[in-house]
Tab-separated table of C-alpha atoms and ligand atoms in Angstrom:
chain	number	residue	atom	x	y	z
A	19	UNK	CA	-79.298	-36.726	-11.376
A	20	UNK	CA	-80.450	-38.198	-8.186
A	21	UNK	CA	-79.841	-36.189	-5.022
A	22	UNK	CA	-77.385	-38.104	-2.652
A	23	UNK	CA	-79.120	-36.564	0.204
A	24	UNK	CA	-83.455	-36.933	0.184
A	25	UNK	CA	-84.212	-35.407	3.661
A	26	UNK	CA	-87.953	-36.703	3.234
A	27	UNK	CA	-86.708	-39.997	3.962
A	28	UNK	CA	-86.219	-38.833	7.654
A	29	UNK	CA	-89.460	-36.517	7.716
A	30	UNK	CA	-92.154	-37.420	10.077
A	31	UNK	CA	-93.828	-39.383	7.409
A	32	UNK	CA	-97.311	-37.797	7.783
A	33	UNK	CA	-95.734	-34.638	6.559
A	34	UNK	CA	-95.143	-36.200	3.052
A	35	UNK	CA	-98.916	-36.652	2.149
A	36	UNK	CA	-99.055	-32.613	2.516
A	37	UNK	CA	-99.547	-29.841	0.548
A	38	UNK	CA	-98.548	-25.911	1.559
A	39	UNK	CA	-101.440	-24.135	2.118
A	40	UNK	CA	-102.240	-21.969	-0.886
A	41	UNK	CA	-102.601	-18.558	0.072
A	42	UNK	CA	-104.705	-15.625	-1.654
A	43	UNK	CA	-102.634	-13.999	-4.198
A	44	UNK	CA	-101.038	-10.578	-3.087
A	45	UNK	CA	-101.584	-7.739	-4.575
A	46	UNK	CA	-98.010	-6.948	-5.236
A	47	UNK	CA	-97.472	-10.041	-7.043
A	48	UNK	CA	-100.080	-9.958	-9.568
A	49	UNK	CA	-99.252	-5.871	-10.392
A	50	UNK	CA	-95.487	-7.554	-10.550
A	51	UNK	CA	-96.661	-10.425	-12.457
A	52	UNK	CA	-98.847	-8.542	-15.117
A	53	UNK	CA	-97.473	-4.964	-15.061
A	54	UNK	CA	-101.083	-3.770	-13.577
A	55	UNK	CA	-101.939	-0.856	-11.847
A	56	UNK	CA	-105.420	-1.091	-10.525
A	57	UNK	CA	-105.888	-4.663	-8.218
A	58	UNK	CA	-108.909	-5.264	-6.521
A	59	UNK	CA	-108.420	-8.137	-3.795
A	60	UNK	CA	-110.792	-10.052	-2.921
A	61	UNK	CA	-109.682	-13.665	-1.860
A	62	UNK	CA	-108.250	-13.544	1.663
A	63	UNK	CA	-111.783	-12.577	3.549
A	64	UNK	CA	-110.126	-9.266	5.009
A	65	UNK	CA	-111.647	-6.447	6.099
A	66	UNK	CA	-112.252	-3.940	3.094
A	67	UNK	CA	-112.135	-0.939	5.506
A	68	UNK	CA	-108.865	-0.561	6.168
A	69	UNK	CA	-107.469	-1.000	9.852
A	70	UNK	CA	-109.242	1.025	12.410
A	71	UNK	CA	-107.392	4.550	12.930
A	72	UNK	CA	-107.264	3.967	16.920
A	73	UNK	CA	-105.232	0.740	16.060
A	74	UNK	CA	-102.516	2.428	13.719
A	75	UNK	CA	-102.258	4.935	16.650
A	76	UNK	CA	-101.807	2.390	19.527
A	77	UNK	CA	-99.387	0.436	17.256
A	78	UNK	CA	-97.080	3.682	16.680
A	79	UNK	CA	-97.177	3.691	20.662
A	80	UNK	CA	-96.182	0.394	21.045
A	81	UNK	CA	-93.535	0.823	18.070
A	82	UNK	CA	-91.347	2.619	20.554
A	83	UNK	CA	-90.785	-0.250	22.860
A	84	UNK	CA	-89.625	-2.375	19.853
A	85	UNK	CA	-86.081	-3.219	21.810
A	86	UNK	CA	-88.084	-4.944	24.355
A	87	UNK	CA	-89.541	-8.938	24.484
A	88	UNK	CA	-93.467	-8.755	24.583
A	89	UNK	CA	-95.712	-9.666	27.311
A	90	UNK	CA	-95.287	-13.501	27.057
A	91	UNK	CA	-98.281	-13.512	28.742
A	92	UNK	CA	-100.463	-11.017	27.216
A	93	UNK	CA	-101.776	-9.975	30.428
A	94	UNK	CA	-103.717	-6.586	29.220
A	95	UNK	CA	-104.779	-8.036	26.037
A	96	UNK	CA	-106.407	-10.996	28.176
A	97	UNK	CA	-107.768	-8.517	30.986
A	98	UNK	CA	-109.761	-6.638	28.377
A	99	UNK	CA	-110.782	-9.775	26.200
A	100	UNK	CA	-112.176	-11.298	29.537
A	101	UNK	CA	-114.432	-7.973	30.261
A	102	UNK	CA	-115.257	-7.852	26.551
A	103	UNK	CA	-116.159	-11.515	26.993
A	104	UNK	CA	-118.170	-12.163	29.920
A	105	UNK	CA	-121.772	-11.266	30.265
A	106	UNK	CA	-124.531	-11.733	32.377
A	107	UNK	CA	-124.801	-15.060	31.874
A	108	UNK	CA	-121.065	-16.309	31.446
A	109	UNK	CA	-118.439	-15.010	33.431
A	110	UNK	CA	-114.993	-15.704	31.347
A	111	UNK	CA	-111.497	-15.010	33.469
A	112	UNK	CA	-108.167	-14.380	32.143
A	113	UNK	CA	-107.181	-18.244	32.747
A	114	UNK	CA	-109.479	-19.228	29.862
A	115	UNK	CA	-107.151	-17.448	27.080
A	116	UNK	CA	-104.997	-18.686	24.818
A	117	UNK	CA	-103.632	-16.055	22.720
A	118	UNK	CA	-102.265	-17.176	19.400
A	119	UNK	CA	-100.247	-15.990	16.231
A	120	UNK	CA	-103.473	-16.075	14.402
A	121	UNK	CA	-106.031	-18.465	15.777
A	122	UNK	CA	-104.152	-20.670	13.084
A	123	UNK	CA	-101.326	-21.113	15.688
A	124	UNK	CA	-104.205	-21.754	17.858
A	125	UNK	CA	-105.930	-24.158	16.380
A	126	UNK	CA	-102.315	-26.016	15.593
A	127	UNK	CA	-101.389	-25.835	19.448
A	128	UNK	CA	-104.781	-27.630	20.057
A	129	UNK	CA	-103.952	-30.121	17.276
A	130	UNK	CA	-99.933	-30.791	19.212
A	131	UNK	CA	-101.809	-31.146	22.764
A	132	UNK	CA	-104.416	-33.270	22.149
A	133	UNK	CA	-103.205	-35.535	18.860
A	134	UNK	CA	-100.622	-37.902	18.084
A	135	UNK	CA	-99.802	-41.428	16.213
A	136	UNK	CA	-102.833	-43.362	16.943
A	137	UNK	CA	-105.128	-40.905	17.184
A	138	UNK	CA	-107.959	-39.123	15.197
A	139	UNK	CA	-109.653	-36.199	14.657
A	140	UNK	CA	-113.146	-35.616	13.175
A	141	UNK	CA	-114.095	-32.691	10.330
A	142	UNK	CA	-116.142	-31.932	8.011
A	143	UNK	CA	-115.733	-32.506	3.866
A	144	UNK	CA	-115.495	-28.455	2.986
A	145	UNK	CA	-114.235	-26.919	5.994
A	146	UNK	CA	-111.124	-24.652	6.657
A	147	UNK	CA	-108.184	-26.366	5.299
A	148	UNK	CA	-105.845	-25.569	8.450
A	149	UNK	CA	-107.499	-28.560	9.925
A	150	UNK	CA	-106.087	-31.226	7.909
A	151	UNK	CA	-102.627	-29.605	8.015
A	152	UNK	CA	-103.309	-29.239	12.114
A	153	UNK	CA	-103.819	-32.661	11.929
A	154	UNK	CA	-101.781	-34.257	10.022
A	155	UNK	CA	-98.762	-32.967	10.971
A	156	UNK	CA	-99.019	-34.456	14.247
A	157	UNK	CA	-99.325	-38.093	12.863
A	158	UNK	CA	-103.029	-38.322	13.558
A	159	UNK	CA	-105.534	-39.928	11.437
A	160	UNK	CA	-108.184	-37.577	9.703
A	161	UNK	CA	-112.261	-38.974	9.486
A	162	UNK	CA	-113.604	-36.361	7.294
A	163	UNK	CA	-117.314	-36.892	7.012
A	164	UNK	CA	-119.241	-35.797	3.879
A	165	UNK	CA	-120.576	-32.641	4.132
A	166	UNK	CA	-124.864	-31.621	3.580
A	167	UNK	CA	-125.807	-29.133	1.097
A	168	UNK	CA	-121.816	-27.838	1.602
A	169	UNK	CA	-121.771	-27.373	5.128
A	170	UNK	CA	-121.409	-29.755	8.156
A	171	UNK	CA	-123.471	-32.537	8.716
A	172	UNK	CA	-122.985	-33.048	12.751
A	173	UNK	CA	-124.945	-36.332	12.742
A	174	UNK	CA	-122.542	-37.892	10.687
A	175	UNK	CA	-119.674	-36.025	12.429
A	176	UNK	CA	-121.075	-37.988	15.622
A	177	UNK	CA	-121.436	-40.907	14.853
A	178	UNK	CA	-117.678	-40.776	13.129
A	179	UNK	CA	-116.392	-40.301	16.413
A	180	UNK	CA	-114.043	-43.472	16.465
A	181	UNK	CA	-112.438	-45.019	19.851
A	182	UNK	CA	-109.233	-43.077	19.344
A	183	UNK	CA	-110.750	-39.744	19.070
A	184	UNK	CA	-110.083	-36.941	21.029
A	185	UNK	CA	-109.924	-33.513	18.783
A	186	UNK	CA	-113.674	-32.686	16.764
A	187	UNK	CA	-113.436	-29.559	14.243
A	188	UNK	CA	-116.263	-27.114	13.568
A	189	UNK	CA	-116.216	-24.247	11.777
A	190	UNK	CA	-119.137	-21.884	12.135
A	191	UNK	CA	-119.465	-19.936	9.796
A	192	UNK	CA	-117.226	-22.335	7.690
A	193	UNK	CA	-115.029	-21.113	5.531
A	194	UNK	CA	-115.028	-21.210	2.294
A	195	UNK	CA	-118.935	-22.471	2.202
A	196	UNK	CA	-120.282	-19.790	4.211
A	197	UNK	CA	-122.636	-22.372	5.899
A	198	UNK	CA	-124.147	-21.606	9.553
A	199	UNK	CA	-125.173	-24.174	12.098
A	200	UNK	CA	-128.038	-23.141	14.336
A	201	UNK	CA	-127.638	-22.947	18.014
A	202	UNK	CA	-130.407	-25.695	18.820
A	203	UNK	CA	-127.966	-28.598	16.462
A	204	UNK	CA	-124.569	-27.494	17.893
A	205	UNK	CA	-126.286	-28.068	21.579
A	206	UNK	CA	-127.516	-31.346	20.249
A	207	UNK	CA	-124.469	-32.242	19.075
A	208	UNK	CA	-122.311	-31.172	21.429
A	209	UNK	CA	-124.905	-33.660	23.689
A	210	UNK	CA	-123.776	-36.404	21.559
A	211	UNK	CA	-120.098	-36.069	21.565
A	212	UNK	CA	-118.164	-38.757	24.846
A	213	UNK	CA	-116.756	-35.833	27.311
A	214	UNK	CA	-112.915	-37.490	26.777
A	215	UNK	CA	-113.615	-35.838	22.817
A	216	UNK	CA	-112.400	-32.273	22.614
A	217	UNK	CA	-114.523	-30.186	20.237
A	218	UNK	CA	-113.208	-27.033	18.592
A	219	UNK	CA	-115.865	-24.499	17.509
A	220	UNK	CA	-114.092	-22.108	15.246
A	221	UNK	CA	-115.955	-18.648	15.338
A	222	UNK	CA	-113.250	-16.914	12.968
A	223	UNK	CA	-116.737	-14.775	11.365
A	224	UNK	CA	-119.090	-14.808	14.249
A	225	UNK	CA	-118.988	-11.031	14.281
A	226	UNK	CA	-120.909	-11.078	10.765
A	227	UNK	CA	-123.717	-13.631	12.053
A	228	UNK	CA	-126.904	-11.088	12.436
A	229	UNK	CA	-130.524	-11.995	12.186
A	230	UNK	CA	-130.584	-12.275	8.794
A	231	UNK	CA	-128.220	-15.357	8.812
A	232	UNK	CA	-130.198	-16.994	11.393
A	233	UNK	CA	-132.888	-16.783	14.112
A	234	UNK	CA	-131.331	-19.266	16.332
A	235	UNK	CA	-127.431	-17.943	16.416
A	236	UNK	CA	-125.094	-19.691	18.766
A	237	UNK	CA	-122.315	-18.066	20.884
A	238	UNK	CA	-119.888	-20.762	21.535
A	239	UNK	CA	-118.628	-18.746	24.614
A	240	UNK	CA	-122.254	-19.351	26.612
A	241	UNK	CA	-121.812	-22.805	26.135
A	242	UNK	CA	-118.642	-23.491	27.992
A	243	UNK	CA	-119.832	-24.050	31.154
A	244	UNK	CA	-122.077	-26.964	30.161
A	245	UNK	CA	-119.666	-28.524	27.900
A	246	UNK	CA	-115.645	-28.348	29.704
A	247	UNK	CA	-114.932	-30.283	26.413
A	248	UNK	CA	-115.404	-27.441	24.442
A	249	UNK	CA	-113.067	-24.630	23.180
A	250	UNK	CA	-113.883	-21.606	21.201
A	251	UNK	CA	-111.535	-19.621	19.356
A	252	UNK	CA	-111.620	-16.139	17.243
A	253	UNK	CA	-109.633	-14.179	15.264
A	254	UNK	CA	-108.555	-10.319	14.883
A	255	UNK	CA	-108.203	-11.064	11.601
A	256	UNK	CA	-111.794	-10.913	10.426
A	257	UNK	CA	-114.093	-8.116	10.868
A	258	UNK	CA	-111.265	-6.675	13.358
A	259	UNK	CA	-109.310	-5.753	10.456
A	260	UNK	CA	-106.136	-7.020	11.667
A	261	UNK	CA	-105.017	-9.871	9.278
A	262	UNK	CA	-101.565	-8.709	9.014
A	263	UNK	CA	-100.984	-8.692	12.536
A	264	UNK	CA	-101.498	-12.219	13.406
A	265	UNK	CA	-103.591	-12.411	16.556
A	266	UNK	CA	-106.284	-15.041	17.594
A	267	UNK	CA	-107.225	-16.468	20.397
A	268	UNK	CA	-109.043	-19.270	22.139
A	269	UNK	CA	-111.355	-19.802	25.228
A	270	UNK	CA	-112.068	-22.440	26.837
A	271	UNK	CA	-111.804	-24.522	30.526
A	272	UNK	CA	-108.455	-23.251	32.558
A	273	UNK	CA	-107.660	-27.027	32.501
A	274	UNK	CA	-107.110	-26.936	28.809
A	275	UNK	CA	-106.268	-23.381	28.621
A	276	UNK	CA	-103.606	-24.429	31.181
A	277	UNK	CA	-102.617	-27.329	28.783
A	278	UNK	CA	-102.419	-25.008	25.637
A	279	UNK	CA	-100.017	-22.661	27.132
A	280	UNK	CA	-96.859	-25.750	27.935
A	281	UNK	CA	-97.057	-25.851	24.027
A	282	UNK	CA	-97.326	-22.128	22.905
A	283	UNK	CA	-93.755	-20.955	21.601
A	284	UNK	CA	-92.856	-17.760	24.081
A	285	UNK	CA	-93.645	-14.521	22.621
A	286	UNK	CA	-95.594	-16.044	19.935
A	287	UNK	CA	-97.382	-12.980	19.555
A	288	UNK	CA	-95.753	-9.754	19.207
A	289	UNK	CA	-96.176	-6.202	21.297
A	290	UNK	CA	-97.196	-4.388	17.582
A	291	UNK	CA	-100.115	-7.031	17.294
A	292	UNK	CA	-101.176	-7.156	21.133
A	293	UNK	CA	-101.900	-3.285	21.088
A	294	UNK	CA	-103.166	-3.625	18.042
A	295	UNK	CA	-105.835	-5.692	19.601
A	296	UNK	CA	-106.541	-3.739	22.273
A	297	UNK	CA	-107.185	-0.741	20.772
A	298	UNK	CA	-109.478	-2.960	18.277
A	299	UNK	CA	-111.433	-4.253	21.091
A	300	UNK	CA	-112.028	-0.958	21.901
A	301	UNK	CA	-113.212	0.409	18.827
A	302	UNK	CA	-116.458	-1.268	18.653
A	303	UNK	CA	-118.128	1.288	16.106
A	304	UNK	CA	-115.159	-0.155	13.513
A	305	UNK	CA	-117.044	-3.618	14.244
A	306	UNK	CA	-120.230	-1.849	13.670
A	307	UNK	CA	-119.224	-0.552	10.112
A	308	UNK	CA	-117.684	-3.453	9.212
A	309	UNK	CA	-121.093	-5.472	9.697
A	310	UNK	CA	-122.835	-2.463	7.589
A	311	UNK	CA	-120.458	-2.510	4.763
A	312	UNK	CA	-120.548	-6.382	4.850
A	313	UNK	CA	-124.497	-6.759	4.599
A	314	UNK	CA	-124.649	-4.099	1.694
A	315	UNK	CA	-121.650	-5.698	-0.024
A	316	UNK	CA	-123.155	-9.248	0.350
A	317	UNK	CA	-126.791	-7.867	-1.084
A	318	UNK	CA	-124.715	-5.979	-4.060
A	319	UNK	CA	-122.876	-9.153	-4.729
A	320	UNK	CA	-125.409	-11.864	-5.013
A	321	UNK	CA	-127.872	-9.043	-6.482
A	322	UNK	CA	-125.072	-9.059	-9.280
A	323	UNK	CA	-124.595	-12.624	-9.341
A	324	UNK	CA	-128.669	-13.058	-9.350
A	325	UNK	CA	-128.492	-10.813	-13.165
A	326	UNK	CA	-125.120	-13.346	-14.452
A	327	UNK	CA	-127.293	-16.271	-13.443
A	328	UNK	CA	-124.388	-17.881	-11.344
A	329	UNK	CA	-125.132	-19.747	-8.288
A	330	UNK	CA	-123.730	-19.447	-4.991
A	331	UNK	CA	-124.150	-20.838	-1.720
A	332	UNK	CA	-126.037	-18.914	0.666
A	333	UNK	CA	-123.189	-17.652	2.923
A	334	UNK	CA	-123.044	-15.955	6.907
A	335	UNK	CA	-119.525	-14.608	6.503
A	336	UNK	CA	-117.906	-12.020	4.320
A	337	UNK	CA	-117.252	-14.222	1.481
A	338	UNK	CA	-119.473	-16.046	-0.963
A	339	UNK	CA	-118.714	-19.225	-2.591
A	340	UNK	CA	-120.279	-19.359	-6.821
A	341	UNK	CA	-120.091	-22.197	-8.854
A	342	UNK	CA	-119.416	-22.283	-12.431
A	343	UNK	CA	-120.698	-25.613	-13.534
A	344	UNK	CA	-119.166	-26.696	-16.270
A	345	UNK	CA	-122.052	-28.112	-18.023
A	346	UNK	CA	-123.111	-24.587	-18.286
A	347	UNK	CA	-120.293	-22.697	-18.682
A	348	UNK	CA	-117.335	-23.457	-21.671
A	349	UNK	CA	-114.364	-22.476	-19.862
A	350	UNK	CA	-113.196	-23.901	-16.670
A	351	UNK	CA	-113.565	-22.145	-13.012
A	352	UNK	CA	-109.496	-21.965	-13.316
A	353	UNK	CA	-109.697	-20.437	-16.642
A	354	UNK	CA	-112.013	-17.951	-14.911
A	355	UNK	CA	-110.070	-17.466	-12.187
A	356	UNK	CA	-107.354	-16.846	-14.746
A	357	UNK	CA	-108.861	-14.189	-16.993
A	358	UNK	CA	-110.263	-12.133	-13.485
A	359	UNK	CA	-106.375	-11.814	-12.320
A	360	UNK	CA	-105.607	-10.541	-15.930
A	361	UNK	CA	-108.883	-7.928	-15.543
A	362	UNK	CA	-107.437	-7.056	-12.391
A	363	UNK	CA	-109.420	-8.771	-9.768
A	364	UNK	CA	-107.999	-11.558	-7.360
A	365	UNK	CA	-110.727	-14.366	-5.731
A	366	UNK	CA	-109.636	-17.202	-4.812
A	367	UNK	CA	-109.721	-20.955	-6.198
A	368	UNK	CA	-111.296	-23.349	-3.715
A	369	UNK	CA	-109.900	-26.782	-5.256
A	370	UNK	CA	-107.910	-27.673	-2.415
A	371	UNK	CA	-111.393	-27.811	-0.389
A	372	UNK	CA	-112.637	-30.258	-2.764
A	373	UNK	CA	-114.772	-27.595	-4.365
A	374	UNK	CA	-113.042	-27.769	-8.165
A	375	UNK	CA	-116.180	-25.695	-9.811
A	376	UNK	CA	-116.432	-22.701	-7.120
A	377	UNK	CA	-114.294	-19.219	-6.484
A	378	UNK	CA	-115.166	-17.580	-3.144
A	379	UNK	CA	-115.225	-14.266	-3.521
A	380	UNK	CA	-114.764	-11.375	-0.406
A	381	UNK	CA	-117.144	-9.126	0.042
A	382	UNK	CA	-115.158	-5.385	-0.687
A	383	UNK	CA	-116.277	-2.122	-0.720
A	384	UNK	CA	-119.051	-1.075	-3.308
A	385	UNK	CA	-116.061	-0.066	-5.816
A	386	UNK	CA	-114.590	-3.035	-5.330
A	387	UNK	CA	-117.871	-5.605	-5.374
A	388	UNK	CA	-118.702	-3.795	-8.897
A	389	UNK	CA	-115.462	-4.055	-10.369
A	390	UNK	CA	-115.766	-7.874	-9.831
A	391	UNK	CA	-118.700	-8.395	-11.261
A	392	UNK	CA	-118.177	-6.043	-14.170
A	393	UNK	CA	-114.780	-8.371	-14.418
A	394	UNK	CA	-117.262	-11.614	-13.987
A	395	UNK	CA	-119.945	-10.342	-16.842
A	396	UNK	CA	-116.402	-9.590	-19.433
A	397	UNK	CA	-115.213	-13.207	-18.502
A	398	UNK	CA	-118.249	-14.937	-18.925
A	399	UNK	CA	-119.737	-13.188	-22.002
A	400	UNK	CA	-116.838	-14.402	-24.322
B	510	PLP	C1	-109.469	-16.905	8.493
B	510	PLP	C2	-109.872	-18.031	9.369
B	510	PLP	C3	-109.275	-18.247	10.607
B	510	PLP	C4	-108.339	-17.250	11.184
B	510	PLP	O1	-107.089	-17.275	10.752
B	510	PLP	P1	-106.019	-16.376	11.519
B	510	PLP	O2	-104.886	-17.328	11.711
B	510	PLP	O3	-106.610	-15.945	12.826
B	510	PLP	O4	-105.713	-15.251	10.609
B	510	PLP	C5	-109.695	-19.300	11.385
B	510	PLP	N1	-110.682	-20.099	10.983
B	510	PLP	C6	-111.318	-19.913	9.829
B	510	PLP	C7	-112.448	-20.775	9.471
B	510	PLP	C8	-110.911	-18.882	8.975
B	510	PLP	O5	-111.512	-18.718	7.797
């Protein structure tokens, strides 16, 4: 029977070529699902640890004042992030934060302020799939440039730079490659790029970069002063712990910051999640532990990996992308991903990112990490 009424007739047509983004499972829905007991998660890139104690405290503070609108304006949560933020070299001031619902909300404010219908925006094949939903639900054309070895390749993300142009998207780390880009080629790039182009450099996992993943690290934040074009934003949701909470944030010019705040919905972040943050902020040995149990988690997992012969790409986040090429293995990387929710173990299929033959798997705690691979070596071995 045909529906009388077809509301995607009046949709902003740009809408129609997307898809919802595809979350990681929940735990709850797979022990719902398949009557299990025992789920180990490992597909959303959260912190393993568990929030940080001094944040469940500050949250049962804040729960008291629940009758009351938050600060709009997230005034404490910005004092403290500018302190955290400046250093010797870079002063930041409370008129350079944006403060977000995640820096998803972030990133899509950007997208509403500086794109529309007849328009573009430049990104990379591979990179965090909020981008083309940003995007594209402003009416703006997409150039998505090819990526190198998996990760962004800014000389052809520079010279895709069209006339209409005015949002760039970088991830760094990217997610769900794991690739890094060294301070010297974002400088170069950054050198490249008209000063009418807006470029987003989207540090989501910066807290995990360490000299391991690279001898040249950038810090988008001490490169805002040369480049006004140029915002940075973060997350609490990383190595902060705070996923749940929805909190992000960007920095960048006052101009823009100025610019981002006509579009933010009031109170888009609520008075649970901005102590939440604070307290975080704080708690620096949390970030600390975090990077500990990350480095030993990411050496367990690709140790593991290494002994099932699977290859992965070389990754500066708490995840790790493996591929399961299918002229080597019989069954398919969603008949993998299949058999690992029945054993228990949720990672999390990357085909929406063009990446049909990889899972990216979190890095967990050492419990967790083994359980995976002991789930990996059952589903591979039959
Ligand atoms: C997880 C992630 C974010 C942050 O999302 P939130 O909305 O802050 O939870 C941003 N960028 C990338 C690349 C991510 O992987």
């Amino acid at each position: 029977m045909s529906n009388p009424f077809d509301a995607s007739h009046i949709a902003n047509p740009s809408i129609l070529s997307m898809r919802p983004y595809q979350a990681g499972k929940p735990i709850e829905e797979l022990q719902r699902e398949l009557g299990l007991e025992h789920v180990v998660k490992l597909a959303s890139n959260e912190n393993p640890l568990g929030p940080s104690p001094k944040v469940l405290e500050a949250m049962a503070k804040a729960a008291a004042e629940t009758h009351l609108y938050p600060d709009s304006n997230a005034y404490e949560l910005k004092k403290r992030l500018a302190a955290y933020l400046s250093s010797e070299s870079t002063s930041i001031d409370i008129d350079q934060l944006t403060i977000g619902c995640g820096s998803n909300d972030v990133l899509d404010i950007i997208a509403r302020v500086f794109l529309q219908p007849g328009k573009s925006a430049v990104y990379s094949q591979h990179a965090f799939v909020v981008y083309p939903l940003a995007v594209k639900a402003t009416g703006a054309r997409a150039i998505v440039t090819p990526a190198k070895d998996w990760g962004h390749d800014l000389q052809a993300m520079a010279q895709a730079i069209e006339a209409d142009t005015s949002l760039v998207f970088i991830a760094n780390p990217n997610n769900p490659t794991g690739t890094y880009i060294d301070r010297k080629e974002i400088v170069s790039f950054l050198d490249q790029v008209p000063s009418h182009v807006i470029v987003v450099l989207d540090e989501a996992y910066i807290e995990y970069v360490d000299s391991e993943v690279s001898t040249d690290p950038v810090d988008g934040i001490e490169l805002l002063s040369q480049y006004p074009n140029l915002i940075v934003t973060r997350t609490f949701s990383k190595a902060y712990g705070l996923a749940a909470l929805r909190i992000g944030y960007s920095i960048s010019s006052p101009e823009i910051c100025d610019l981002l705040n006509r579009v933010r919905a009031p109170f888009n972040v609520n008075s649970l999640a901005l102590s939440g943050a604070i307290a975080a902020l704080d708690d620096q040995d949390y970030i600390e532990r975090s990077r500990v149990v990350n480095r030993s988690g990411m050496a367990q997992l690709t140790k593991g990996l290494d002994e099932l012969q699977l290859s992965y790409i070389t990754s500066a986040g708490n995840f790790v992308a493996v591929e399961f090429p299918p002229e080597r293995i019989k069954l398919s990387t969603q008949d993998i991903y299949d058999a690992l929710l029945k054993l228990g173990v949720i990672v999390r299929p990357v085909a929406p990112y063009e990446m049909p033959n990889h899972l990216r798997i979190s890095i967990g705690l050492e419990h967790e990490n083994e359980a995976c691979l002991k789930a990996l070596k059952q589903v591979l071995s039959v």
